[in-house]
Amino acid sequence: MVNIGIVGIGLVGAELVAQLKATSNKHLKVVAMTTSKKMVLSDTSYAPLTYANAQDVLTHGQTAQLDAFAAYLAKSPEHAVIVDCTASDAVAKLYPSWLQSGVSVVTPNKKGFSGDLSLYRAIQASAANLGKGGKTPLAFHESTVGAGLPVLSTLADLVKTGDKVISIEGIFSGTLSYLFNNFSSLSSTTAARPFSEIVKVAKELGYTEPDPRDDLNGMDVARKVTICGRLAGLDLDLSTLEIQNIVPEPLQKVATAEEFMAQLPNFDGHFQKLNEEAKKENQVLRCVGLVDMKGGKSGVKLIKYPASHPFASLQGSDNIIKFTTEYFPNGLIIQGAGAGAAVTAYGIFSDLLKIQERVEGY
């Protein structure tokens, strides 16, 4: 049995609860749930909760206290896991203490694995040692990169089997994938549309952050690059990566998302010029994350690719990641849906199954 506590019952947290309830697996039990305001804990029998979403927790819960939440799970007679579905720096900083208490961690939260190197190392060290009560805590974060795609597990296997990773290159953002797949195409049947119009549609579809600059500035991709680079053996740091912010400089400083969206059409000519330059060379524009194991070139860049390249033919909002290694000199490619509550929850669920298998010994 694995007892689960979920921190953050938003879209992903609620979807995870739904997926767990839909399965016939009775060995994964949600016994605690918390929002930033309220939490619900099962009793001392650690029976499964019947609640499904944040409203249930807000209606039936007590005042949220993360220390009490974690302590409850640490006392579990069965293996316990905290699933952090937030994007909080403060919550990520608690991972080492949770792991040291014998509680495993599963999360799509990128902050703990891409932020300060000392925190990352503390998480890794805490997950490698026996916790209190002789429990061996585990830390899984597959869904921090590519949502439900097996990006990190594949990379970890490459490293563990002794393959030498040469480079990692990918379209890591579903938002940026959608924007440039629709804006920069060599298809004669695709009518050219202004960049601002495509951003507007993406925002209406819910593909972007409330402020699209949080996608366009490259930081989300940079965090994923950092996570991949660290797993491959580099001590990457966000502060030293080369990150190309594709938001025009005057728009980086406007106060609100509304102002940004209102002024973005004034810069359609800038983006159109970039696109036309690429088309003259029979190429397309793609916003790509890069990990160069030789050092010096890791970062986020807007790059031109020929029609023959796999990145050029990407559709919709898919992610695509290419590992170039000694065993795979022509590249090992992973492609598919890399964003959305359903696939992110799937990635979390798969990590929980890995923990169950470790705990139950099969």
mmCIF file of C-alpha atoms in Angstrom:
data_model
loop_
_atom_site.group_PDB
_atom_site.id
_atom_site.type_symbol
_atom_site.label_atom_id
_atom_site.label_comp_id
_atom_site.label_asym_id
_atom_site.label_seq_id
_atom_site.Cartn_x
_atom_site.Cartn_y
_atom_site.Cartn_z
ATOM 1 C CA MET A 1 0.000 0.000 0.000
ATOM 2 C CA VAL A 2 1.040 3.577 -0.700
ATOM 3 C CA ASN A 3 -0.640 6.452 1.129
ATOM 4 C CA ILE A 4 -0.769 9.687 -0.872
ATOM 5 C CA GLY A 5 -1.089 13.310 0.193
ATOM 6 C CA ILE A 6 -1.753 15.880 -2.541
ATOM 7 C CA VAL A 7 -0.643 19.497 -2.172
ATOM 8 C CA GLY A 8 -2.543 21.733 -4.587
ATOM 9 C CA ILE A 9 -5.949 20.598 -5.831
ATOM 10 C CA GLY A 10 -6.167 22.673 -8.988
ATOM 11 C CA LEU A 11 -6.608 21.324 -12.509
ATOM 12 C CA VAL A 12 -3.747 18.823 -12.280
ATOM 13 C CA GLY A 13 -4.447 17.754 -8.691
ATOM 14 C CA ALA A 14 -8.155 17.183 -9.364
ATOM 15 C CA GLU A 15 -7.353 15.306 -12.575
ATOM 16 C CA LEU A 16 -4.916 13.064 -10.679
ATOM 17 C CA VAL A 17 -7.598 12.253 -8.098
ATOM 18 C CA ALA A 18 -10.013 11.390 -10.927
ATOM 19 C CA GLN A 19 -7.469 9.136 -12.636
ATOM 20 C CA LEU A 20 -6.661 7.337 -9.389
ATOM 21 C CA LYS A 21 -10.360 6.771 -8.696
ATOM 22 C CA ALA A 22 -10.922 5.439 -12.222
ATOM 23 C CA THR A 23 -8.291 2.730 -11.878
ATOM 24 C CA SER A 24 -8.755 -0.694 -10.330
ATOM 25 C CA ASN A 25 -5.490 -0.220 -8.407
ATOM 26 C CA LYS A 26 -6.499 -0.181 -4.742
ATOM 27 C CA HIS A 27 -2.923 0.021 -3.489
ATOM 28 C CA LEU A 28 -2.633 3.754 -4.144
ATOM 29 C CA LYS A 29 -4.761 5.610 -1.578
ATOM 30 C CA VAL A 30 -5.317 9.378 -1.347
ATOM 31 C CA VAL A 31 -5.446 9.977 2.400
ATOM 32 C CA ALA A 32 -4.695 13.726 2.599
ATOM 33 C CA MET A 33 -5.383 16.767 0.440
ATOM 34 C CA THR A 34 -4.586 20.443 0.905
ATOM 35 C CA THR A 35 -5.050 23.775 -0.792
ATOM 36 C CA SER A 36 -3.283 26.907 0.411
ATOM 37 C CA LYS A 37 -6.203 27.574 2.768
ATOM 38 C CA LYS A 38 -7.762 24.278 3.859
ATOM 39 C CA MET A 39 -6.704 20.646 4.259
ATOM 40 C CA VAL A 40 -8.391 17.327 4.915
ATOM 41 C CA LEU A 41 -6.697 14.359 6.542
ATOM 42 C CA SER A 42 -8.022 10.843 6.921
ATOM 43 C CA ASP A 43 -8.128 9.257 10.383
ATOM 44 C CA THR A 44 -5.508 7.058 12.037
ATOM 45 C CA SER A 45 -6.602 4.130 9.864
ATOM 46 C CA TYR A 46 -5.433 6.048 6.767
ATOM 47 C CA ALA A 47 -8.634 5.153 4.919
ATOM 48 C CA PRO A 48 -9.040 6.654 1.419
ATOM 49 C CA LEU A 49 -10.696 10.065 1.223
ATOM 50 C CA THR A 50 -13.861 10.479 -0.821
ATOM 51 C CA TYR A 51 -13.213 14.112 -1.794
ATOM 52 C CA ALA A 52 -12.442 14.958 -5.426
ATOM 53 C CA ASN A 53 -11.550 18.637 -5.832
ATOM 54 C CA ALA A 54 -10.570 21.908 -4.209
ATOM 55 C CA GLN A 55 -14.150 22.866 -3.422
ATOM 56 C CA ASP A 56 -14.605 19.664 -1.430
ATOM 57 C CA VAL A 57 -11.469 20.473 0.567
ATOM 58 C CA LEU A 58 -12.536 24.081 1.150
ATOM 59 C CA THR A 59 -15.974 22.924 2.301
ATOM 60 C CA HIS A 60 -14.924 20.118 4.629
ATOM 61 C CA GLY A 61 -11.347 20.977 5.593
ATOM 62 C CA GLN A 62 -9.524 22.468 8.513
ATOM 63 C CA THR A 63 -7.002 25.311 8.335
ATOM 64 C CA ALA A 64 -4.097 24.253 6.157
ATOM 65 C CA GLN A 65 -0.787 23.625 7.927
ATOM 66 C CA LEU A 66 1.865 22.008 5.768
ATOM 67 C CA ASP A 67 3.923 20.923 8.790
ATOM 68 C CA ALA A 68 0.946 19.041 10.239
ATOM 69 C CA PHE A 69 0.086 17.676 6.789
ATOM 70 C CA ALA A 70 3.598 16.259 6.327
ATOM 71 C CA ALA A 71 3.763 14.963 9.908
ATOM 72 C CA TYR A 72 0.518 13.042 9.394
ATOM 73 C CA LEU A 73 1.965 11.296 6.349
ATOM 74 C CA ALA A 74 5.300 10.645 8.083
ATOM 75 C CA LYS A 75 3.416 8.666 10.767
ATOM 76 C CA SER A 76 1.815 6.403 8.163
ATOM 77 C CA PRO A 77 2.496 2.708 8.865
ATOM 78 C CA GLU A 78 2.638 2.214 5.097
ATOM 79 C CA HIS A 79 4.851 3.997 2.583
ATOM 80 C CA ALA A 80 3.724 7.597 2.137
ATOM 81 C CA VAL A 81 4.122 10.025 -0.768
ATOM 82 C CA ILE A 82 3.488 13.742 -1.016
ATOM 83 C CA VAL A 83 2.481 14.860 -4.512
ATOM 84 C CA ASP A 84 3.201 18.556 -4.960
ATOM 85 C CA CYS A 85 0.942 19.925 -7.707
ATOM 86 C CA THR A 86 1.828 23.550 -7.016
ATOM 87 C CA ALA A 87 4.372 25.770 -8.747
ATOM 88 C CA SER A 88 5.573 27.119 -5.408
ATOM 89 C CA ASP A 89 9.201 27.820 -4.471
ATOM 90 C CA ALA A 90 8.284 27.643 -0.788
ATOM 91 C CA VAL A 91 6.763 24.169 -1.103
ATOM 92 C CA ALA A 92 9.733 22.887 -3.122
ATOM 93 C CA LYS A 93 12.099 23.965 -0.339
ATOM 94 C CA LEU A 94 10.337 21.487 1.975
ATOM 95 C CA TYR A 95 11.249 18.427 -0.113
ATOM 96 C CA PRO A 96 14.473 17.601 1.775
ATOM 97 C CA SER A 97 12.727 17.606 5.160
ATOM 98 C CA TRP A 98 9.882 15.472 3.805
ATOM 99 C CA LEU A 99 12.339 12.979 2.352
ATOM 100 C CA GLN A 100 14.362 12.906 5.572
ATOM 101 C CA SER A 101 11.173 11.978 7.445
ATOM 102 C CA GLY A 102 10.764 8.960 5.155
ATOM 103 C CA VAL A 103 8.070 10.466 2.916
ATOM 104 C CA SER A 104 8.606 10.192 -0.852
ATOM 105 C CA VAL A 105 7.980 13.106 -3.221
ATOM 106 C CA VAL A 106 6.386 13.131 -6.684
ATOM 107 C CA THR A 107 5.875 16.432 -8.468
ATOM 108 C CA PRO A 108 5.415 18.373 -11.708
ATOM 109 C CA ASN A 109 6.785 21.445 -9.864
ATOM 110 C CA LYS A 110 9.994 22.477 -11.645
ATOM 111 C CA LYS A 111 11.254 24.829 -8.932
ATOM 112 C CA GLY A 112 13.075 22.297 -6.748
ATOM 113 C CA PHE A 113 14.887 20.655 -9.643
ATOM 114 C CA SER A 114 15.808 23.765 -11.654
ATOM 115 C CA GLY A 115 16.358 26.365 -8.964
ATOM 116 C CA ASP A 116 19.250 26.784 -6.554
ATOM 117 C CA LEU A 117 21.847 24.035 -6.957
ATOM 118 C CA SER A 118 22.149 23.585 -3.197
ATOM 119 C CA LEU A 119 18.436 22.730 -2.955
ATOM 120 C CA TYR A 120 18.706 20.323 -5.879
ATOM 121 C CA ARG A 121 21.644 18.562 -4.240
ATOM 122 C CA ALA A 122 19.849 18.415 -0.889
ATOM 123 C CA ILE A 123 16.855 16.758 -2.569
ATOM 124 C CA GLN A 124 19.081 14.210 -4.303
ATOM 125 C CA ALA A 125 21.036 13.469 -1.124
ATOM 126 C CA SER A 126 17.893 13.119 1.002
ATOM 127 C CA ALA A 127 16.321 10.732 -1.505
ATOM 128 C CA ALA A 128 19.439 8.562 -1.474
ATOM 129 C CA ASN A 129 19.419 7.914 2.276
ATOM 130 C CA LEU A 130 17.218 6.003 4.683
ATOM 131 C CA GLY A 131 14.631 8.211 6.292
ATOM 132 C CA LYS A 132 13.199 7.946 9.788
ATOM 133 C CA GLY A 133 11.807 4.545 10.688
ATOM 134 C CA GLY A 134 14.025 2.819 8.127
ATOM 135 C CA LYS A 135 11.891 3.981 5.189
ATOM 136 C CA THR A 136 13.656 4.655 1.911
ATOM 137 C CA PRO A 137 12.134 7.808 0.396
ATOM 138 C CA LEU A 138 12.087 8.340 -3.347
ATOM 139 C CA ALA A 139 11.885 11.535 -5.424
ATOM 140 C CA PHE A 140 10.319 11.362 -8.897
ATOM 141 C CA HIS A 141 9.655 14.335 -11.178
ATOM 142 C CA GLU A 142 9.017 12.904 -14.644
ATOM 143 C CA SER A 143 6.224 15.398 -15.278
ATOM 144 C CA THR A 144 8.467 18.445 -14.808
ATOM 145 C CA VAL A 145 9.615 17.998 -18.434
ATOM 146 C CA GLY A 146 7.189 16.935 -21.148
ATOM 147 C CA ALA A 147 4.258 16.285 -18.769
ATOM 148 C CA GLY A 148 3.453 12.608 -19.391
ATOM 149 C CA LEU A 149 6.156 11.973 -21.989
ATOM 150 C CA PRO A 150 8.957 9.609 -20.840
ATOM 151 C CA VAL A 151 11.667 12.240 -21.262
ATOM 152 C CA LEU A 152 13.463 12.093 -17.909
ATOM 153 C CA SER A 153 13.122 8.327 -17.455
ATOM 154 C CA THR A 154 14.645 7.803 -20.907
ATOM 155 C CA LEU A 155 17.466 10.218 -20.140
ATOM 156 C CA ALA A 156 18.100 8.533 -16.783
ATOM 157 C CA ASP A 157 18.284 5.137 -18.490
ATOM 158 C CA LEU A 158 20.780 6.456 -21.043
ATOM 159 C CA VAL A 159 23.000 7.753 -18.245
ATOM 160 C CA LYS A 160 22.676 4.645 -16.059
ATOM 161 C CA THR A 161 23.546 2.295 -18.902
ATOM 162 C CA GLY A 162 26.785 4.142 -19.566
ATOM 163 C CA ASP A 163 25.788 5.877 -22.784
ATOM 164 C CA LYS A 164 27.488 9.228 -23.317
ATOM 165 C CA VAL A 165 25.019 12.051 -23.874
ATOM 166 C CA ILE A 166 26.390 14.534 -26.403
ATOM 167 C CA SER A 167 23.472 16.939 -26.657
ATOM 168 C CA ILE A 168 19.781 17.381 -25.862
ATOM 169 C CA GLU A 169 17.689 19.543 -28.158
ATOM 170 C CA GLY A 170 13.973 20.048 -28.000
ATOM 171 C CA ILE A 171 10.777 22.018 -28.286
ATOM 172 C CA PHE A 172 9.927 21.784 -24.605
ATOM 173 C CA SER A 173 6.990 24.204 -24.489
ATOM 174 C CA GLY A 174 3.534 23.293 -25.734
ATOM 175 C CA THR A 175 2.723 27.001 -25.915
ATOM 176 C CA LEU A 176 5.751 27.946 -28.018
ATOM 177 C CA SER A 177 5.234 24.841 -30.134
ATOM 178 C CA TYR A 178 1.677 25.946 -30.958
ATOM 179 C CA LEU A 179 2.706 29.527 -31.673
ATOM 180 C CA PHE A 180 5.529 28.785 -34.078
ATOM 181 C CA ASN A 181 3.916 25.736 -35.715
ATOM 182 C CA ASN A 182 1.085 28.056 -36.707
ATOM 183 C CA PHE A 183 3.179 31.122 -37.478
ATOM 184 C CA SER A 184 6.176 29.695 -39.319
ATOM 185 C CA SER A 185 5.302 27.043 -41.891
ATOM 186 C CA LEU A 186 6.493 26.128 -45.375
ATOM 187 C CA SER A 187 3.074 24.779 -46.320
ATOM 188 C CA SER A 188 1.559 26.548 -49.329
ATOM 189 C CA THR A 189 -1.930 25.824 -47.975
ATOM 190 C CA THR A 190 -1.339 27.658 -44.682
ATOM 191 C CA ALA A 191 -2.356 31.315 -44.838
ATOM 192 C CA ALA A 192 0.065 33.672 -43.129
ATOM 193 C CA ARG A 193 -1.326 35.225 -39.956
ATOM 194 C CA PRO A 194 0.144 37.984 -37.793
ATOM 195 C CA PHE A 195 2.067 36.716 -34.775
ATOM 196 C CA SER A 196 -0.104 38.777 -32.413
ATOM 197 C CA GLU A 197 -3.253 37.089 -33.742
ATOM 198 C CA ILE A 198 -1.822 33.621 -33.069
ATOM 199 C CA VAL A 199 -0.821 34.660 -29.541
ATOM 200 C CA LYS A 200 -4.361 35.996 -28.984
ATOM 201 C CA VAL A 201 -5.929 32.704 -30.120
ATOM 202 C CA ALA A 202 -3.497 30.679 -27.986
ATOM 203 C CA LYS A 203 -4.392 32.787 -24.948
ATOM 204 C CA GLU A 204 -8.121 32.307 -25.575
ATOM 205 C CA LEU A 205 -7.583 28.545 -25.857
ATOM 206 C CA GLY A 206 -5.817 28.534 -22.508
ATOM 207 C CA TYR A 207 -2.465 27.499 -23.981
ATOM 208 C CA THR A 208 -0.559 30.478 -22.590
ATOM 209 C CA GLU A 209 0.024 31.765 -19.096
ATOM 210 C CA PRO A 210 -2.323 34.616 -18.055
ATOM 211 C CA ASP A 211 0.522 36.890 -19.167
ATOM 212 C CA PRO A 212 1.905 35.344 -22.399
ATOM 213 C CA ARG A 213 5.262 36.983 -21.723
ATOM 214 C CA ASP A 214 5.812 34.266 -19.108
ATOM 215 C CA ASP A 215 5.906 31.811 -22.028
ATOM 216 C CA LEU A 216 7.683 34.015 -24.549
ATOM 217 C CA ASN A 217 10.523 35.033 -22.212
ATOM 218 C CA GLY A 218 11.968 31.513 -22.370
ATOM 219 C CA MET A 219 12.170 30.904 -18.618
ATOM 220 C CA ASP A 220 9.846 27.882 -18.594
ATOM 221 C CA VAL A 221 11.965 26.225 -21.284
ATOM 222 C CA ALA A 222 15.133 27.242 -19.437
ATOM 223 C CA ARG A 223 13.945 25.414 -16.321
ATOM 224 C CA LYS A 224 13.386 22.258 -18.364
ATOM 225 C CA VAL A 225 16.820 22.614 -19.971
ATOM 226 C CA THR A 226 18.323 22.934 -16.491
ATOM 227 C CA ILE A 227 16.526 19.818 -15.257
ATOM 228 C CA CYS A 228 17.682 17.757 -18.240
ATOM 229 C CA GLY A 229 21.228 19.066 -18.035
ATOM 230 C CA ARG A 230 21.528 18.274 -14.337
ATOM 231 C CA LEU A 231 20.193 14.765 -14.843
ATOM 232 C CA ALA A 232 22.735 14.274 -17.641
ATOM 233 C CA GLY A 233 25.565 15.345 -15.331
ATOM 234 C CA LEU A 234 25.983 19.110 -15.810
ATOM 235 C CA ASP A 235 25.757 21.599 -12.950
ATOM 236 C CA LEU A 236 23.565 23.968 -14.948
ATOM 237 C CA ASP A 237 22.243 27.122 -13.346
ATOM 238 C CA LEU A 238 19.475 29.367 -14.631
ATOM 239 C CA SER A 239 21.592 32.443 -13.995
ATOM 240 C CA THR A 240 24.289 31.322 -16.436
ATOM 241 C CA LEU A 241 22.147 29.965 -19.289
ATOM 242 C CA GLU A 242 21.868 31.869 -22.556
ATOM 243 C CA ILE A 243 18.132 32.621 -22.666
ATOM 244 C CA GLN A 244 16.701 34.444 -25.679
ATOM 245 C CA ASN A 245 13.669 36.461 -24.628
ATOM 246 C CA ILE A 246 11.609 36.808 -27.804
ATOM 247 C CA VAL A 247 9.378 39.500 -26.311
ATOM 248 C CA PRO A 248 10.367 42.781 -28.020
ATOM 249 C CA GLU A 249 12.266 44.893 -25.503
ATOM 250 C CA PRO A 250 9.704 47.749 -25.263
ATOM 251 C CA LEU A 251 6.999 45.190 -24.391
ATOM 252 C CA GLN A 252 9.082 43.580 -21.660
ATOM 253 C CA LYS A 253 8.507 46.650 -19.526
ATOM 254 C CA VAL A 254 4.756 47.270 -19.927
ATOM 255 C CA ALA A 255 2.885 46.889 -16.667
ATOM 256 C CA THR A 256 0.084 44.444 -17.474
ATOM 257 C CA ALA A 257 -0.790 41.520 -19.724
ATOM 258 C CA GLU A 258 -3.612 43.599 -21.186
ATOM 259 C CA GLU A 259 -1.185 46.323 -22.230
ATOM 260 C CA PHE A 260 1.142 43.728 -23.706
ATOM 261 C CA MET A 261 -1.630 42.178 -25.800
ATOM 262 C CA ALA A 262 -2.838 45.606 -26.942
ATOM 263 C CA GLN A 263 0.627 46.684 -28.100
ATOM 264 C CA LEU A 264 1.836 43.356 -29.548
ATOM 265 C CA PRO A 265 0.298 44.019 -33.025
ATOM 266 C CA ASN A 266 2.683 46.987 -33.338
ATOM 267 C CA PHE A 267 5.522 44.462 -33.503
ATOM 268 C CA ASP A 268 4.011 42.044 -36.029
ATOM 269 C CA GLY A 269 6.404 43.455 -38.621
ATOM 270 C CA HIS A 270 9.376 42.426 -36.465
ATOM 271 C CA PHE A 271 8.223 38.805 -36.283
ATOM 272 C CA GLN A 272 7.183 38.759 -39.932
ATOM 273 C CA LYS A 273 10.665 39.864 -40.961
ATOM 274 C CA LEU A 274 12.221 36.989 -39.015
ATOM 275 C CA ASN A 275 9.799 34.558 -40.624
ATOM 276 C CA GLU A 276 10.422 35.838 -44.137
ATOM 277 C CA GLU A 277 14.183 35.548 -43.659
ATOM 278 C CA ALA A 278 13.745 31.917 -42.653
ATOM 279 C CA LYS A 279 11.417 31.181 -45.587
ATOM 280 C CA LYS A 280 13.947 32.567 -48.070
ATOM 281 C CA GLU A 281 16.265 29.786 -46.893
ATOM 282 C CA ASN A 282 13.423 27.227 -47.035
ATOM 283 C CA GLN A 283 13.434 27.020 -43.251
ATOM 284 C CA VAL A 284 11.047 27.566 -40.350
ATOM 285 C CA LEU A 285 11.411 29.205 -36.938
ATOM 286 C CA ARG A 286 11.276 27.149 -33.767
ATOM 287 C CA CYS A 287 11.925 28.131 -30.131
ATOM 288 C CA VAL A 288 14.249 25.451 -28.819
ATOM 289 C CA GLY A 289 15.936 24.415 -25.580
ATOM 290 C CA LEU A 290 19.513 23.170 -25.895
ATOM 291 C CA VAL A 291 21.829 21.191 -23.614
ATOM 292 C CA ASP A 292 25.398 20.973 -24.864
ATOM 293 C CA MET A 293 27.350 18.481 -22.762
ATOM 294 C CA LYS A 294 30.607 20.049 -23.953
ATOM 295 C CA GLY A 295 29.574 23.247 -22.235
ATOM 296 C CA GLY A 296 29.023 26.817 -23.294
ATOM 297 C CA LYS A 297 25.967 26.509 -25.530
ATOM 298 C CA SER A 298 23.138 25.420 -23.250
ATOM 299 C CA GLY A 299 20.126 27.703 -23.259
ATOM 300 C CA VAL A 300 16.993 28.792 -25.113
ATOM 301 C CA LYS A 301 17.105 30.137 -28.660
ATOM 302 C CA LEU A 302 14.946 30.926 -31.678
ATOM 303 C CA ILE A 303 16.469 28.749 -34.406
ATOM 304 C CA LYS A 304 15.838 28.132 -38.111
ATOM 305 C CA TYR A 305 15.322 24.532 -39.260
ATOM 306 C CA PRO A 306 15.041 23.065 -42.779
ATOM 307 C CA ALA A 307 11.884 21.288 -43.894
ATOM 308 C CA SER A 308 13.634 17.924 -43.569
ATOM 309 C CA HIS A 309 14.206 18.361 -39.821
ATOM 310 C CA PRO A 310 11.757 16.631 -37.423
ATOM 311 C CA PHE A 311 11.184 19.915 -35.572
ATOM 312 C CA ALA A 312 9.913 21.562 -38.772
ATOM 313 C CA SER A 313 6.992 19.172 -39.242
ATOM 314 C CA LEU A 314 5.689 19.294 -35.678
ATOM 315 C CA GLN A 315 1.917 19.745 -35.328
ATOM 316 C CA GLY A 316 -0.347 21.455 -32.826
ATOM 317 C CA SER A 317 1.173 21.939 -29.373
ATOM 318 C CA ASP A 318 3.277 18.772 -29.283
ATOM 319 C CA ASN A 319 6.667 18.597 -27.598
ATOM 320 C CA ILE A 320 9.628 16.932 -29.280
ATOM 321 C CA ILE A 321 12.963 16.125 -27.637
ATOM 322 C CA LYS A 322 16.028 14.711 -29.377
ATOM 323 C CA PHE A 323 18.855 12.993 -27.480
ATOM 324 C CA THR A 324 22.116 12.641 -29.379
ATOM 325 C CA THR A 325 24.414 10.083 -27.734
ATOM 326 C CA GLU A 326 27.209 7.669 -28.543
ATOM 327 C CA TYR A 327 24.663 4.823 -28.794
ATOM 328 C CA PHE A 328 22.235 7.010 -30.790
ATOM 329 C CA PRO A 329 24.437 9.241 -32.983
ATOM 330 C CA ASN A 330 21.515 10.036 -35.314
ATOM 331 C CA GLY A 331 19.297 10.900 -32.367
ATOM 332 C CA LEU A 332 16.676 9.294 -30.160
ATOM 333 C CA ILE A 333 13.429 11.258 -30.465
ATOM 334 C CA ILE A 334 10.468 11.474 -28.090
ATOM 335 C CA GLN A 335 7.389 13.299 -29.350
ATOM 336 C CA GLY A 336 3.827 13.830 -28.175
ATOM 337 C CA ALA A 337 1.500 15.948 -26.078
ATOM 338 C CA GLY A 338 3.632 17.761 -23.539
ATOM 339 C CA ALA A 339 1.112 19.986 -21.802
ATOM 340 C CA GLY A 340 -2.340 19.788 -20.220
ATOM 341 C CA ALA A 341 -3.842 18.540 -16.985
ATOM 342 C CA ALA A 342 -4.628 15.029 -18.251
ATOM 343 C CA VAL A 343 -1.152 14.165 -19.526
ATOM 344 C CA THR A 344 0.556 15.861 -16.568
ATOM 345 C CA ALA A 345 -1.553 13.833 -14.144
ATOM 346 C CA TYR A 346 -0.704 10.741 -16.188
ATOM 347 C CA GLY A 347 2.995 11.489 -15.685
ATOM 348 C CA ILE A 348 2.448 11.827 -11.926
ATOM 349 C CA PHE A 349 0.420 8.606 -11.885
ATOM 350 C CA SER A 350 3.204 6.713 -13.651
ATOM 351 C CA ASP A 351 5.693 7.935 -11.032
ATOM 352 C CA LEU A 352 3.371 6.747 -8.263
ATOM 353 C CA LEU A 353 3.243 3.327 -9.920
ATOM 354 C CA LYS A 354 7.063 3.222 -9.930
ATOM 355 C CA ILE A 355 7.058 3.899 -6.201
ATOM 356 C CA GLN A 356 4.432 1.213 -5.644
ATOM 357 C CA GLU A 357 6.567 -1.274 -7.557
ATOM 358 C CA ARG A 358 9.652 -0.404 -5.491
ATOM 359 C CA VAL A 359 7.749 -0.643 -2.213
ATOM 360 C CA GLU A 360 6.005 -3.907 -3.059
ATOM 361 C CA GLY A 361 9.084 -5.431 -4.671
ATOM 362 C CA TYR A 362 7.929 -6.208 -8.204
#
